[in-house]
Amino acid sequence: MAASMRKILADMGEDPNRDGLLKSPERYARAMLFLTKGYHENVWDIAKNAIFDVDHNEIVVVRDIEVFSMCEHHLIPFMGKVHIGYIPNGQVLGLSKLARIAEVYARRLQIQERLTEQIAQAVDQILKPQGVVVVIESAHMCMVMRGIQKTSAVTTTSCRTGIFRKDKAAEEQFQFLLKLRH
């Protein structure tokens, strides 16, 4: 990766041997490996020791989970917040594991639509709850730094499973809980 980045720098018209860029290809390679570490992580391994039997059938919401990802179309970052809700069906998941699941999928080359679905499907498969809803709000640097250059544009995506697809009251309860602030 570092060798490829040296060539890219040269192709851009830069001197990869100048003082400020001498170690940049190696730094870039380490950064890319970190930003895409989700390819080497498994949500089942993260969740397996944090599933608890609980007699609770009301909605659980963890909101404002910060995520950073890389747009697969431009290899430029996007960042935002993930909101995850589910209605248990006899089991709950340790709250931090919801954030860790979001992180696994965000640390891959992504599009926001797929990221939203992957998080919802993972929670659905792990817990088999009555339903899952995931909403992501993100700013995409490919829209901010290049192309259309709209600095305040926010993209919102959602994915619903189970009861959240069928029961309007469940969806409204999720939306109500999202609007609550401290």
mmCIF file with all atom_site columns, C-alpha atoms in Angstrom:
data_model
loop_
_atom_site.group_PDB
_atom_site.id
_atom_site.type_symbol
_atom_site.label_atom_id
_atom_site.label_alt_id
_atom_site.label_comp_id
_atom_site.label_asym_id
_atom_site.label_entity_id
_atom_site.label_seq_id
_atom_site.pdbx_PDB_ins_code
_atom_site.Cartn_x
_atom_site.Cartn_y
_atom_site.Cartn_z
_atom_site.occupancy
_atom_site.B_iso_or_equiv
_atom_site.pdbx_formal_charge
_atom_site.auth_seq_id
_atom_site.auth_comp_id
_atom_site.auth_asym_id
_atom_site.auth_atom_id
_atom_site.pdbx_PDB_model_num
ATOM 1   C CA . MET A 1 1   ? 0.000   0.000   0.000   1.00 0.00 ? 1   MET A CA 1
ATOM 2   C CA . ALA A 1 2   ? 2.825   2.380   0.881   1.00 0.00 ? 2   ALA A CA 1
ATOM 3   C CA . ALA A 1 3   ? 4.556   1.696   -2.443  1.00 0.00 ? 3   ALA A CA 1
ATOM 4   C CA . SER A 1 4   ? 1.316   2.382   -4.288  1.00 0.00 ? 4   SER A CA 1
ATOM 5   C CA . MET A 1 5   ? 0.870   5.637   -2.390  1.00 0.00 ? 5   MET A CA 1
ATOM 6   C CA . ARG A 1 6   ? 4.389   6.740   -3.343  1.00 0.00 ? 6   ARG A CA 1
ATOM 7   C CA . LYS A 1 7   ? 3.436   6.222   -6.993  1.00 0.00 ? 7   LYS A CA 1
ATOM 8   C CA . ILE A 1 8   ? 0.165   8.120   -6.502  1.00 0.00 ? 8   ILE A CA 1
ATOM 9   C CA . LEU A 1 9   ? 2.056   11.040  -4.958  1.00 0.00 ? 9   LEU A CA 1
ATOM 10  C CA . ALA A 1 10  ? 4.427   11.086  -7.919  1.00 0.00 ? 10  ALA A CA 1
ATOM 11  C CA . ASP A 1 11  ? 1.504   10.850  -10.362 1.00 0.00 ? 11  ASP A CA 1
ATOM 12  C CA . MET A 1 12  ? -0.049  13.898  -8.641  1.00 0.00 ? 12  MET A CA 1
ATOM 13  C CA . GLY A 1 13  ? 3.111   15.850  -9.373  1.00 0.00 ? 13  GLY A CA 1
ATOM 14  C CA . GLU A 1 14  ? 4.537   15.635  -5.858  1.00 0.00 ? 14  GLU A CA 1
ATOM 15  C CA . ASP A 1 15  ? 8.005   14.519  -4.863  1.00 0.00 ? 15  ASP A CA 1
ATOM 16  C CA . PRO A 1 16  ? 7.448   11.540  -2.525  1.00 0.00 ? 16  PRO A CA 1
ATOM 17  C CA . ASN A 1 17  ? 11.075  11.914  -1.372  1.00 0.00 ? 17  ASN A CA 1
ATOM 18  C CA . ARG A 1 18  ? 10.710  15.458  -0.070  1.00 0.00 ? 18  ARG A CA 1
ATOM 19  C CA . ASP A 1 19  ? 10.999  15.895  3.669   1.00 0.00 ? 19  ASP A CA 1
ATOM 20  C CA . GLY A 1 20  ? 7.300   16.433  4.448   1.00 0.00 ? 20  GLY A CA 1
ATOM 21  C CA . LEU A 1 21  ? 6.174   13.427  2.406   1.00 0.00 ? 21  LEU A CA 1
ATOM 22  C CA . LEU A 1 22  ? 8.989   10.970  3.079   1.00 0.00 ? 22  LEU A CA 1
ATOM 23  C CA . LYS A 1 23  ? 7.050   8.916   5.664   1.00 0.00 ? 23  LYS A CA 1
ATOM 24  C CA . SER A 1 24  ? 3.547   9.786   4.421   1.00 0.00 ? 24  SER A CA 1
ATOM 25  C CA . PRO A 1 25  ? 3.059   6.592   2.367   1.00 0.00 ? 25  PRO A CA 1
ATOM 26  C CA . GLU A 1 26  ? 3.656   4.427   5.447   1.00 0.00 ? 26  GLU A CA 1
ATOM 27  C CA . ARG A 1 27  ? 1.405   6.661   7.553   1.00 0.00 ? 27  ARG A CA 1
ATOM 28  C CA . TYR A 1 28  ? -1.277  6.423   4.879   1.00 0.00 ? 28  TYR A CA 1
ATOM 29  C CA . ALA A 1 29  ? -1.032  2.620   4.815   1.00 0.00 ? 29  ALA A CA 1
ATOM 30  C CA . ARG A 1 30  ? -1.393  2.407   8.616   1.00 0.00 ? 30  ARG A CA 1
ATOM 31  C CA . ALA A 1 31  ? -4.322  4.828   8.533   1.00 0.00 ? 31  ALA A CA 1
ATOM 32  C CA . MET A 1 32  ? -6.116  2.855   5.801   1.00 0.00 ? 32  MET A CA 1
ATOM 33  C CA . LEU A 1 33  ? -5.645  -0.392  7.713   1.00 0.00 ? 33  LEU A CA 1
ATOM 34  C CA . PHE A 1 34  ? -7.211  1.246   10.768  1.00 0.00 ? 34  PHE A CA 1
ATOM 35  C CA . LEU A 1 35  ? -10.046 2.867   8.788   1.00 0.00 ? 35  LEU A CA 1
ATOM 36  C CA . THR A 1 36  ? -10.924 -0.500  7.221   1.00 0.00 ? 36  THR A CA 1
ATOM 37  C CA . LYS A 1 37  ? -10.345 -2.760  10.243  1.00 0.00 ? 37  LYS A CA 1
ATOM 38  C CA . GLY A 1 38  ? -13.995 -3.830  10.123  1.00 0.00 ? 38  GLY A CA 1
ATOM 39  C CA . TYR A 1 39  ? -13.125 -6.368  7.422   1.00 0.00 ? 39  TYR A CA 1
ATOM 40  C CA . HIS A 1 40  ? -11.242 -8.338  10.070  1.00 0.00 ? 40  HIS A CA 1
ATOM 41  C CA . GLU A 1 41  ? -13.862 -8.133  12.835  1.00 0.00 ? 41  GLU A CA 1
ATOM 42  C CA . ASN A 1 42  ? -16.916 -10.289 13.413  1.00 0.00 ? 42  ASN A CA 1
ATOM 43  C CA . VAL A 1 43  ? -20.094 -9.000  15.081  1.00 0.00 ? 43  VAL A CA 1
ATOM 44  C CA . TRP A 1 44  ? -20.850 -12.453 16.507  1.00 0.00 ? 44  TRP A CA 1
ATOM 45  C CA . ASP A 1 45  ? -17.546 -12.449 18.379  1.00 0.00 ? 45  ASP A CA 1
ATOM 46  C CA . ILE A 1 46  ? -18.355 -9.004  19.755  1.00 0.00 ? 46  ILE A CA 1
ATOM 47  C CA . ALA A 1 47  ? -21.871 -9.921  20.873  1.00 0.00 ? 47  ALA A CA 1
ATOM 48  C CA . LYS A 1 48  ? -21.567 -13.526 22.087  1.00 0.00 ? 48  LYS A CA 1
ATOM 49  C CA . ASN A 1 49  ? -20.709 -12.741 25.725  1.00 0.00 ? 49  ASN A CA 1
ATOM 50  C CA . ALA A 1 50  ? -23.107 -9.816  26.039  1.00 0.00 ? 50  ALA A CA 1
ATOM 51  C CA . ILE A 1 51  ? -26.498 -11.397 25.300  1.00 0.00 ? 51  ILE A CA 1
ATOM 52  C CA . PHE A 1 52  ? -28.656 -11.503 28.394  1.00 0.00 ? 52  PHE A CA 1
ATOM 53  C CA . ASP A 1 53  ? -32.015 -13.172 29.069  1.00 0.00 ? 53  ASP A CA 1
ATOM 54  C CA . VAL A 1 54  ? -34.384 -10.455 30.258  1.00 0.00 ? 54  VAL A CA 1
ATOM 55  C CA . ASP A 1 55  ? -38.139 -10.207 30.566  1.00 0.00 ? 55  ASP A CA 1
ATOM 56  C CA . HIS A 1 56  ? -38.416 -6.781  28.946  1.00 0.00 ? 56  HIS A CA 1
ATOM 57  C CA . ASN A 1 57  ? -40.616 -5.994  25.966  1.00 0.00 ? 57  ASN A CA 1
ATOM 58  C CA . GLU A 1 58  ? -40.343 -2.224  25.663  1.00 0.00 ? 58  GLU A CA 1
ATOM 59  C CA . ILE A 1 59  ? -38.174 -0.408  23.149  1.00 0.00 ? 59  ILE A CA 1
ATOM 60  C CA . VAL A 1 60  ? -34.450 -0.044  23.817  1.00 0.00 ? 60  VAL A CA 1
ATOM 61  C CA . VAL A 1 61  ? -32.757 2.893   22.065  1.00 0.00 ? 61  VAL A CA 1
ATOM 62  C CA . VAL A 1 62  ? -29.106 3.859   21.870  1.00 0.00 ? 62  VAL A CA 1
ATOM 63  C CA . ARG A 1 63  ? -28.742 7.073   19.934  1.00 0.00 ? 63  ARG A CA 1
ATOM 64  C CA . ASP A 1 64  ? -26.012 9.438   18.812  1.00 0.00 ? 64  ASP A CA 1
ATOM 65  C CA . ILE A 1 65  ? -23.420 6.727   18.210  1.00 0.00 ? 65  ILE A CA 1
ATOM 66  C CA . GLU A 1 66  ? -20.684 8.551   16.316  1.00 0.00 ? 66  GLU A CA 1
ATOM 67  C CA . VAL A 1 67  ? -19.355 6.723   13.265  1.00 0.00 ? 67  VAL A CA 1
ATOM 68  C CA . PHE A 1 68  ? -16.713 7.472   10.682  1.00 0.00 ? 68  PHE A CA 1
ATOM 69  C CA . SER A 1 69  ? -16.577 5.591   7.415   1.00 0.00 ? 69  SER A CA 1
ATOM 70  C CA . MET A 1 70  ? -15.109 5.811   3.931   1.00 0.00 ? 70  MET A CA 1
ATOM 71  C CA . CYS A 1 71  ? -17.268 6.312   0.849   1.00 0.00 ? 71  CYS A CA 1
ATOM 72  C CA . GLU A 1 72  ? -16.542 3.418   -1.492  1.00 0.00 ? 72  GLU A CA 1
ATOM 73  C CA . HIS A 1 73  ? -17.102 5.614   -4.538  1.00 0.00 ? 73  HIS A CA 1
ATOM 74  C CA . HIS A 1 74  ? -14.483 8.286   -3.767  1.00 0.00 ? 74  HIS A CA 1
ATOM 75  C CA . LEU A 1 75  ? -12.493 6.858   -0.830  1.00 0.00 ? 75  LEU A CA 1
ATOM 76  C CA . ILE A 1 76  ? -13.336 10.027  1.075   1.00 0.00 ? 76  ILE A CA 1
ATOM 77  C CA . PRO A 1 77  ? -14.739 9.988   4.629   1.00 0.00 ? 77  PRO A CA 1
ATOM 78  C CA . PHE A 1 78  ? -18.284 10.396  5.767   1.00 0.00 ? 78  PHE A CA 1
ATOM 79  C CA . MET A 1 79  ? -19.250 10.820  9.382   1.00 0.00 ? 79  MET A CA 1
ATOM 80  C CA . GLY A 1 80  ? -22.384 10.968  11.395  1.00 0.00 ? 80  GLY A CA 1
ATOM 81  C CA . LYS A 1 81  ? -24.567 9.473   14.066  1.00 0.00 ? 81  LYS A CA 1
ATOM 82  C CA . VAL A 1 82  ? -26.300 6.123   14.279  1.00 0.00 ? 82  VAL A CA 1
ATOM 83  C CA . HIS A 1 83  ? -29.492 5.609   16.261  1.00 0.00 ? 83  HIS A CA 1
ATOM 84  C CA . ILE A 1 84  ? -30.436 1.989   17.014  1.00 0.00 ? 84  ILE A CA 1
ATOM 85  C CA . GLY A 1 85  ? -33.693 0.810   18.534  1.00 0.00 ? 85  GLY A CA 1
ATOM 86  C CA . TYR A 1 86  ? -35.099 -2.645  19.117  1.00 0.00 ? 86  TYR A CA 1
ATOM 87  C CA . ILE A 1 87  ? -37.887 -4.332  21.012  1.00 0.00 ? 87  ILE A CA 1
ATOM 88  C CA . PRO A 1 88  ? -36.531 -7.398  22.851  1.00 0.00 ? 88  PRO A CA 1
ATOM 89  C CA . ASN A 1 89  ? -37.957 -10.863 22.486  1.00 0.00 ? 89  ASN A CA 1
ATOM 90  C CA . GLY A 1 90  ? -36.555 -12.359 25.711  1.00 0.00 ? 90  GLY A CA 1
ATOM 91  C CA . GLN A 1 91  ? -32.971 -11.164 25.246  1.00 0.00 ? 91  GLN A CA 1
ATOM 92  C CA . VAL A 1 92  ? -31.083 -7.877  25.312  1.00 0.00 ? 92  VAL A CA 1
ATOM 93  C CA . LEU A 1 93  ? -27.610 -6.985  24.148  1.00 0.00 ? 93  LEU A CA 1
ATOM 94  C CA . GLY A 1 94  ? -25.060 -5.080  26.225  1.00 0.00 ? 94  GLY A CA 1
ATOM 95  C CA . LEU A 1 95  ? -25.500 -1.464  25.180  1.00 0.00 ? 95  LEU A CA 1
ATOM 96  C CA . SER A 1 96  ? -21.878 -0.886  24.192  1.00 0.00 ? 96  SER A CA 1
ATOM 97  C CA . LYS A 1 97  ? -22.128 -3.823  21.805  1.00 0.00 ? 97  LYS A CA 1
ATOM 98  C CA . LEU A 1 98  ? -24.623 -1.903  19.680  1.00 0.00 ? 98  LEU A CA 1
ATOM 99  C CA . ALA A 1 99  ? -22.002 0.805   19.201  1.00 0.00 ? 99  ALA A CA 1
ATOM 100 C CA . ARG A 1 100 ? -19.357 -1.851  18.494  1.00 0.00 ? 100 ARG A CA 1
ATOM 101 C CA . ILE A 1 101 ? -21.577 -3.467  15.834  1.00 0.00 ? 101 ILE A CA 1
ATOM 102 C CA . ALA A 1 102 ? -22.016 -0.078  14.153  1.00 0.00 ? 102 ALA A CA 1
ATOM 103 C CA . GLU A 1 103 ? -18.238 0.414   14.274  1.00 0.00 ? 103 GLU A CA 1
ATOM 104 C CA . VAL A 1 104 ? -17.489 -2.946  12.632  1.00 0.00 ? 104 VAL A CA 1
ATOM 105 C CA . TYR A 1 105 ? -19.543 -2.102  9.570   1.00 0.00 ? 105 TYR A CA 1
ATOM 106 C CA . ALA A 1 106 ? -18.525 1.577   9.478   1.00 0.00 ? 106 ALA A CA 1
ATOM 107 C CA . ARG A 1 107 ? -14.856 0.574   9.324   1.00 0.00 ? 107 ARG A CA 1
ATOM 108 C CA . ARG A 1 108 ? -15.243 -0.801  5.814   1.00 0.00 ? 108 ARG A CA 1
ATOM 109 C CA . LEU A 1 109 ? -15.568 0.905   2.455   1.00 0.00 ? 109 LEU A CA 1
ATOM 110 C CA . GLN A 1 110 ? -19.252 1.766   2.489   1.00 0.00 ? 110 GLN A CA 1
ATOM 111 C CA . ILE A 1 111 ? -22.285 3.495   1.224   1.00 0.00 ? 111 ILE A CA 1
ATOM 112 C CA . GLN A 1 112 ? -24.567 4.801   3.946   1.00 0.00 ? 112 GLN A CA 1
ATOM 113 C CA . GLU A 1 113 ? -27.574 2.843   2.730   1.00 0.00 ? 113 GLU A CA 1
ATOM 114 C CA . ARG A 1 114 ? -25.745 -0.501  3.054   1.00 0.00 ? 114 ARG A CA 1
ATOM 115 C CA . LEU A 1 115 ? -24.236 0.476   6.403   1.00 0.00 ? 115 LEU A CA 1
ATOM 116 C CA . THR A 1 116 ? -27.719 1.149   7.778   1.00 0.00 ? 116 THR A CA 1
ATOM 117 C CA . GLU A 1 117 ? -29.003 -2.225  6.599   1.00 0.00 ? 117 GLU A CA 1
ATOM 118 C CA . GLN A 1 118 ? -25.973 -4.159  7.845   1.00 0.00 ? 118 GLN A CA 1
ATOM 119 C CA . ILE A 1 119 ? -26.324 -2.775  11.366  1.00 0.00 ? 119 ILE A CA 1
ATOM 120 C CA . ALA A 1 120 ? -30.061 -3.542  11.469  1.00 0.00 ? 120 ALA A CA 1
ATOM 121 C CA . GLN A 1 121 ? -29.583 -7.052  10.068  1.00 0.00 ? 121 GLN A CA 1
ATOM 122 C CA . ALA A 1 122 ? -26.796 -7.840  12.545  1.00 0.00 ? 122 ALA A CA 1
ATOM 123 C CA . VAL A 1 123 ? -28.891 -6.805  15.560  1.00 0.00 ? 123 VAL A CA 1
ATOM 124 C CA . ASP A 1 124 ? -31.847 -8.723  14.118  1.00 0.00 ? 124 ASP A CA 1
ATOM 125 C CA . GLN A 1 125 ? -29.803 -11.900 13.584  1.00 0.00 ? 125 GLN A CA 1
ATOM 126 C CA . ILE A 1 126 ? -28.044 -11.760 16.952  1.00 0.00 ? 126 ILE A CA 1
ATOM 127 C CA . LEU A 1 127 ? -31.086 -11.083 19.157  1.00 0.00 ? 127 LEU A CA 1
ATOM 128 C CA . LYS A 1 128 ? -34.056 -12.159 17.059  1.00 0.00 ? 128 LYS A CA 1
ATOM 129 C CA . PRO A 1 129 ? -36.037 -9.271  18.619  1.00 0.00 ? 129 PRO A CA 1
ATOM 130 C CA . GLN A 1 130 ? -39.581 -8.243  17.805  1.00 0.00 ? 130 GLN A CA 1
ATOM 131 C CA . GLY A 1 131 ? -38.069 -5.626  15.534  1.00 0.00 ? 131 GLY A CA 1
ATOM 132 C CA . VAL A 1 132 ? -35.100 -3.356  14.880  1.00 0.00 ? 132 VAL A CA 1
ATOM 133 C CA . VAL A 1 133 ? -34.887 0.181   13.568  1.00 0.00 ? 133 VAL A CA 1
ATOM 134 C CA . VAL A 1 134 ? -31.672 1.946   12.580  1.00 0.00 ? 134 VAL A CA 1
ATOM 135 C CA . VAL A 1 135 ? -31.391 5.556   11.452  1.00 0.00 ? 135 VAL A CA 1
ATOM 136 C CA . ILE A 1 136 ? -28.144 7.150   10.313  1.00 0.00 ? 136 ILE A CA 1
ATOM 137 C CA . GLU A 1 137 ? -27.545 10.863  9.728   1.00 0.00 ? 137 GLU A CA 1
ATOM 138 C CA . SER A 1 138 ? -24.239 11.672  8.020   1.00 0.00 ? 138 SER A CA 1
ATOM 139 C CA . ALA A 1 139 ? -22.241 14.360  6.293   1.00 0.00 ? 139 ALA A CA 1
ATOM 140 C CA . HIS A 1 140 ? -20.355 13.085  3.262   1.00 0.00 ? 140 HIS A CA 1
ATOM 141 C CA . MET A 1 141 ? -17.064 14.752  2.449   1.00 0.00 ? 141 MET A CA 1
ATOM 142 C CA . CYS A 1 142 ? -17.525 13.738  -1.198  1.00 0.00 ? 142 CYS A CA 1
ATOM 143 C CA . MET A 1 143 ? -20.408 16.257  -1.227  1.00 0.00 ? 143 MET A CA 1
ATOM 144 C CA . VAL A 1 144 ? -18.636 18.831  0.936   1.00 0.00 ? 144 VAL A CA 1
ATOM 145 C CA . MET A 1 145 ? -15.059 18.897  -0.376  1.00 0.00 ? 145 MET A CA 1
ATOM 146 C CA . ARG A 1 146 ? -15.618 18.132  -4.052  1.00 0.00 ? 146 ARG A CA 1
ATOM 147 C CA . GLY A 1 147 ? -18.444 17.929  -6.580  1.00 0.00 ? 147 GLY A CA 1
ATOM 148 C CA . ILE A 1 148 ? -21.457 19.907  -5.433  1.00 0.00 ? 148 ILE A CA 1
ATOM 149 C CA . GLN A 1 149 ? -19.629 21.397  -2.377  1.00 0.00 ? 149 GLN A CA 1
ATOM 150 C CA . LYS A 1 150 ? -22.659 21.672  -0.114  1.00 0.00 ? 150 LYS A CA 1
ATOM 151 C CA . THR A 1 151 ? -21.278 21.970  3.405   1.00 0.00 ? 151 THR A CA 1
ATOM 152 C CA . SER A 1 152 ? -24.549 21.665  5.310   1.00 0.00 ? 152 SER A CA 1
ATOM 153 C CA . ALA A 1 153 ? -26.069 18.695  3.465   1.00 0.00 ? 153 ALA A CA 1
ATOM 154 C CA . VAL A 1 154 ? -26.994 15.774  5.708   1.00 0.00 ? 154 VAL A CA 1
ATOM 155 C CA . THR A 1 155 ? -28.026 12.356  4.410   1.00 0.00 ? 155 THR A CA 1
ATOM 156 C CA . THR A 1 156 ? -30.519 10.337  6.469   1.00 0.00 ? 156 THR A CA 1
ATOM 157 C CA . THR A 1 157 ? -31.155 6.629   5.933   1.00 0.00 ? 157 THR A CA 1
ATOM 158 C CA . SER A 1 158 ? -33.237 4.096   7.824   1.00 0.00 ? 158 SER A CA 1
ATOM 159 C CA . CYS A 1 159 ? -33.864 0.381   7.985   1.00 0.00 ? 159 CYS A CA 1
ATOM 160 C CA . ARG A 1 160 ? -36.730 -1.275  9.846   1.00 0.00 ? 160 ARG A CA 1
ATOM 161 C CA . THR A 1 161 ? -37.424 -4.938  10.567  1.00 0.00 ? 161 THR A CA 1
ATOM 162 C CA . GLY A 1 162 ? -40.234 -6.834  12.257  1.00 0.00 ? 162 GLY A CA 1
ATOM 163 C CA . ILE A 1 163 ? -42.681 -4.820  14.313  1.00 0.00 ? 163 ILE A CA 1
ATOM 164 C CA . PHE A 1 164 ? -41.204 -1.513  13.149  1.00 0.00 ? 164 PHE A CA 1
ATOM 165 C CA . ARG A 1 165 ? -42.340 -2.326  9.602   1.00 0.00 ? 165 ARG A CA 1
ATOM 166 C CA . LYS A 1 166 ? -45.867 -3.299  10.666  1.00 0.00 ? 166 LYS A CA 1
ATOM 167 C CA . ASP A 1 167 ? -46.798 -1.257  13.738  1.00 0.00 ? 167 ASP A CA 1
ATOM 168 C CA . LYS A 1 168 ? -46.984 2.505   13.282  1.00 0.00 ? 168 LYS A CA 1
ATOM 169 C CA . ALA A 1 169 ? -47.112 2.998   17.075  1.00 0.00 ? 169 ALA A CA 1
ATOM 170 C CA . ALA A 1 170 ? -43.727 1.266   17.495  1.00 0.00 ? 170 ALA A CA 1
ATOM 171 C CA . GLU A 1 171 ? -42.180 3.504   14.836  1.00 0.00 ? 171 GLU A CA 1
ATOM 172 C CA . GLU A 1 172 ? -43.720 6.600   16.462  1.00 0.00 ? 172 GLU A CA 1
ATOM 173 C CA . GLN A 1 173 ? -42.369 5.545   19.878  1.00 0.00 ? 173 GLN A CA 1
ATOM 174 C CA . PHE A 1 174 ? -38.874 5.256   18.389  1.00 0.00 ? 174 PHE A CA 1
ATOM 175 C CA . GLN A 1 175 ? -39.193 8.704   16.800  1.00 0.00 ? 175 GLN A CA 1
ATOM 176 C CA . PHE A 1 176 ? -40.435 10.159  20.101  1.00 0.00 ? 176 PHE A CA 1
ATOM 177 C CA . LEU A 1 177 ? -37.463 8.709   21.995  1.00 0.00 ? 177 LEU A CA 1
ATOM 178 C CA . LEU A 1 178 ? -35.058 10.119  19.396  1.00 0.00 ? 178 LEU A CA 1
ATOM 179 C CA . LYS A 1 179 ? -36.420 13.608  19.977  1.00 0.00 ? 179 LYS A CA 1
ATOM 180 C CA . LEU A 1 180 ? -35.906 13.485  23.757  1.00 0.00 ? 180 LEU A CA 1
ATOM 181 C CA . ARG A 1 181 ? -32.829 15.385  24.902  1.00 0.00 ? 181 ARG A CA 1
ATOM 182 C CA . HIS A 1 182 ? -31.132 15.479  28.272  1.00 0.00 ? 182 HIS A CA 1
#
